[in-house]
mmCIF file with all atom_site columns, C-alpha atoms in Angstrom:
data_model
loop_
_atom_site.group_PDB
_atom_site.id
_atom_site.type_symbol
_atom_site.label_atom_id
_atom_site.label_alt_id
_atom_site.label_comp_id
_atom_site.label_asym_id
_atom_site.label_entity_id
_atom_site.label_seq_id
_atom_site.pdbx_PDB_ins_code
_atom_site.Cartn_x
_atom_site.Cartn_y
_atom_site.Cartn_z
_atom_site.occupancy
_atom_site.B_iso_or_equiv
_atom_site.pdbx_formal_charge
_atom_site.auth_seq_id
_atom_site.auth_comp_id
_atom_site.auth_asym_id
_atom_site.auth_atom_id
_atom_site.pdbx_PDB_model_num
ATOM 1  C CA . UNK A 1 1  ? 179.246 56.780 -39.495 1.00 0.00 ? 1  UNK A CA 1
ATOM 2  C CA . UNK A 1 2  ? 181.884 54.935 -41.451 1.00 0.00 ? 2  UNK A CA 1
ATOM 3  C CA . UNK A 1 3  ? 185.365 56.361 -41.759 1.00 0.00 ? 3  UNK A CA 1
ATOM 4  C CA . UNK A 1 4  ? 185.518 58.774 -44.683 1.00 0.00 ? 4  UNK A CA 1
ATOM 5  C CA . UNK A 1 5  ? 188.044 61.223 -46.051 1.00 0.00 ? 5  UNK A CA 1
ATOM 6  C CA . UNK A 1 6  ? 187.656 64.997 -46.212 1.00 0.00 ? 6  UNK A CA 1
ATOM 7  C CA . UNK A 1 7  ? 187.183 64.735 -49.969 1.00 0.00 ? 7  UNK A CA 1
ATOM 8  C CA . UNK A 1 8  ? 184.197 62.366 -50.000 1.00 0.00 ? 8  UNK A CA 1
ATOM 9  C CA . UNK A 1 9  ? 181.029 63.999 -51.355 1.00 0.00 ? 9  UNK A CA 1
ATOM 10 C CA . UNK A 1 10 ? 178.334 64.665 -48.776 1.00 0.00 ? 10 UNK A CA 1
ATOM 11 C CA . UNK A 1 11 ? 175.094 66.564 -48.461 1.00 0.00 ? 11 UNK A CA 1
ATOM 12 C CA . UNK A 1 12 ? 174.872 69.085 -45.635 1.00 0.00 ? 12 UNK A CA 1
ATOM 13 C CA . UNK A 1 13 ? 171.283 69.887 -44.833 1.00 0.00 ? 13 UNK A CA 1
ATOM 14 C CA . UNK A 1 14 ? 169.208 71.587 -42.182 1.00 0.00 ? 14 UNK A CA 1
ATOM 15 C CA . UNK A 1 15 ? 166.127 69.819 -40.871 1.00 0.00 ? 15 UNK A CA 1
ATOM 16 C CA . UNK A 1 16 ? 163.723 72.456 -39.628 1.00 0.00 ? 16 UNK A CA 1
ATOM 17 C CA . UNK A 1 17 ? 160.677 72.061 -37.441 1.00 0.00 ? 17 UNK A CA 1
ATOM 18 C CA . UNK A 1 18 ? 157.658 74.025 -38.437 1.00 0.00 ? 18 UNK A CA 1
ATOM 19 C CA . UNK A 1 19 ? 153.918 74.319 -38.095 1.00 0.00 ? 19 UNK A CA 1
ATOM 20 C CA . UNK A 1 20 ? 153.591 72.609 -41.473 1.00 0.00 ? 20 UNK A CA 1
ATOM 21 C CA . UNK A 1 21 ? 155.849 69.734 -40.411 1.00 0.00 ? 21 UNK A CA 1
ATOM 22 C CA . UNK A 1 22 ? 159.107 71.393 -41.357 1.00 0.00 ? 22 UNK A CA 1
ATOM 23 C CA . UNK A 1 23 ? 161.415 70.257 -44.073 1.00 0.00 ? 23 UNK A CA 1
ATOM 24 C CA . UNK A 1 24 ? 164.971 69.649 -45.151 1.00 0.00 ? 24 UNK A CA 1
ATOM 25 C CA . UNK A 1 25 ? 166.931 72.408 -46.864 1.00 0.00 ? 25 UNK A CA 1
ATOM 26 C CA . UNK A 1 26 ? 170.220 71.515 -48.537 1.00 0.00 ? 26 UNK A CA 1
ATOM 27 C CA . UNK A 1 27 ? 172.959 73.993 -47.611 1.00 0.00 ? 27 UNK A CA 1
ATOM 28 C CA . UNK A 1 28 ? 175.818 72.361 -49.499 1.00 0.00 ? 28 UNK A CA 1
ATOM 29 C CA . UNK A 1 29 ? 176.701 69.369 -51.618 1.00 0.00 ? 29 UNK A CA 1
ATOM 30 C CA . UNK A 1 30 ? 180.397 68.597 -52.027 1.00 0.00 ? 30 UNK A CA 1
ATOM 31 C CA . UNK A 1 31 ? 183.514 67.581 -50.095 1.00 0.00 ? 31 UNK A CA 1
ATOM 32 C CA . UNK A 1 32 ? 183.140 66.721 -46.414 1.00 0.00 ? 32 UNK A CA 1
ATOM 33 C CA . UNK A 1 33 ? 185.859 69.164 -45.390 1.00 0.00 ? 33 UNK A CA 1
ATOM 34 C CA . UNK A 1 34 ? 183.984 72.082 -46.932 1.00 0.00 ? 34 UNK A CA 1
ATOM 35 C CA . UNK A 1 35 ? 180.674 70.889 -45.493 1.00 0.00 ? 35 UNK A CA 1
ATOM 36 C CA . UNK A 1 36 ? 182.158 70.852 -41.998 1.00 0.00 ? 36 UNK A CA 1
ATOM 37 C CA . UNK A 1 37 ? 183.553 74.359 -42.439 1.00 0.00 ? 37 UNK A CA 1
ATOM 38 C CA . UNK A 1 38 ? 180.131 75.618 -43.529 1.00 0.00 ? 38 UNK A CA 1
ATOM 39 C CA . UNK A 1 39 ? 178.454 73.833 -40.612 1.00 0.00 ? 39 UNK A CA 1
ATOM 40 C CA . UNK A 1 40 ? 180.870 75.372 -38.106 1.00 0.00 ? 40 UNK A CA 1
ATOM 41 C CA . UNK A 1 41 ? 180.088 78.834 -39.486 1.00 0.00 ? 41 UNK A CA 1
ATOM 42 C CA . UNK A 1 42 ? 176.360 78.483 -38.716 1.00 0.00 ? 42 UNK A CA 1
ATOM 43 C CA . UNK A 1 43 ? 174.775 79.847 -35.519 1.00 0.00 ? 43 UNK A CA 1
ATOM 44 C CA . UNK A 1 44 ? 174.326 77.334 -32.684 1.00 0.00 ? 44 UNK A CA 1
ATOM 45 C CA . UNK A 1 45 ? 170.567 77.177 -33.162 1.00 0.00 ? 45 UNK A CA 1
ATOM 46 C CA . UNK A 1 46 ? 171.080 76.208 -36.813 1.00 0.00 ? 46 UNK A CA 1
ATOM 47 C CA . UNK A 1 47 ? 173.836 73.711 -35.975 1.00 0.00 ? 47 UNK A CA 1
ATOM 48 C CA . UNK A 1 48 ? 171.349 71.806 -33.813 1.00 0.00 ? 48 UNK A CA 1
ATOM 49 C CA . UNK A 1 49 ? 169.365 70.939 -36.953 1.00 0.00 ? 49 UNK A CA 1
ATOM 50 C CA . UNK A 1 50 ? 172.274 70.137 -39.282 1.00 0.00 ? 50 UNK A CA 1
ATOM 51 C CA . UNK A 1 51 ? 172.822 66.685 -40.735 1.00 0.00 ? 51 UNK A CA 1
ATOM 52 C CA . UNK A 1 52 ? 175.497 65.261 -42.999 1.00 0.00 ? 52 UNK A CA 1
ATOM 53 C CA . UNK A 1 53 ? 174.550 62.516 -45.427 1.00 0.00 ? 53 UNK A CA 1
ATOM 54 C CA . UNK A 1 54 ? 177.099 60.293 -47.147 1.00 0.00 ? 54 UNK A CA 1
ATOM 55 C CA . UNK A 1 55 ? 176.314 57.617 -49.688 1.00 0.00 ? 55 UNK A CA 1
ATOM 56 C CA . UNK A 1 56 ? 175.640 55.148 -46.846 1.00 0.00 ? 56 UNK A CA 1
ATOM 57 C CA . UNK A 1 57 ? 174.924 57.094 -43.671 1.00 0.00 ? 57 UNK A CA 1
ATOM 58 C CA . UNK A 1 58 ? 173.302 60.139 -42.139 1.00 0.00 ? 58 UNK A CA 1
ATOM 59 C CA . UNK A 1 59 ? 174.641 61.684 -38.942 1.00 0.00 ? 59 UNK A CA 1
ATOM 60 C CA . UNK A 1 60 ? 173.737 64.775 -36.976 1.00 0.00 ? 60 UNK A CA 1
ATOM 61 C CA . UNK A 1 61 ? 176.481 67.418 -37.196 1.00 0.00 ? 61 UNK A CA 1
ATOM 62 C CA . UNK A 1 62 ? 176.577 67.826 -33.398 1.00 0.00 ? 62 UNK A CA 1
ATOM 63 C CA . UNK A 1 63 ? 177.127 64.086 -32.960 1.00 0.00 ? 63 UNK A CA 1
ATOM 64 C CA . UNK A 1 64 ? 180.267 64.408 -35.078 1.00 0.00 ? 64 UNK A CA 1
ATOM 65 C CA . UNK A 1 65 ? 181.442 67.244 -32.882 1.00 0.00 ? 65 UNK A CA 1
ATOM 66 C CA . UNK A 1 66 ? 180.837 65.264 -29.675 1.00 0.00 ? 66 UNK A CA 1
ATOM 67 C CA . UNK A 1 67 ? 182.555 62.125 -30.984 1.00 0.00 ? 67 UNK A CA 1
#
């Protein structure tokens, strides 16, 4: 993911598996700093399916935490 500031707009979404193929549910659209705070507040099992999308990239939330 490219370097971005806390104020860049992102989409925080959860990608769920399901019998019907699952789907993506947007949890938040707004500043990266707020998206990260919301992501941290989710249970671990939800965090595993969280992704953050910028204008140019998509990255798994847990990859951000490991990096």
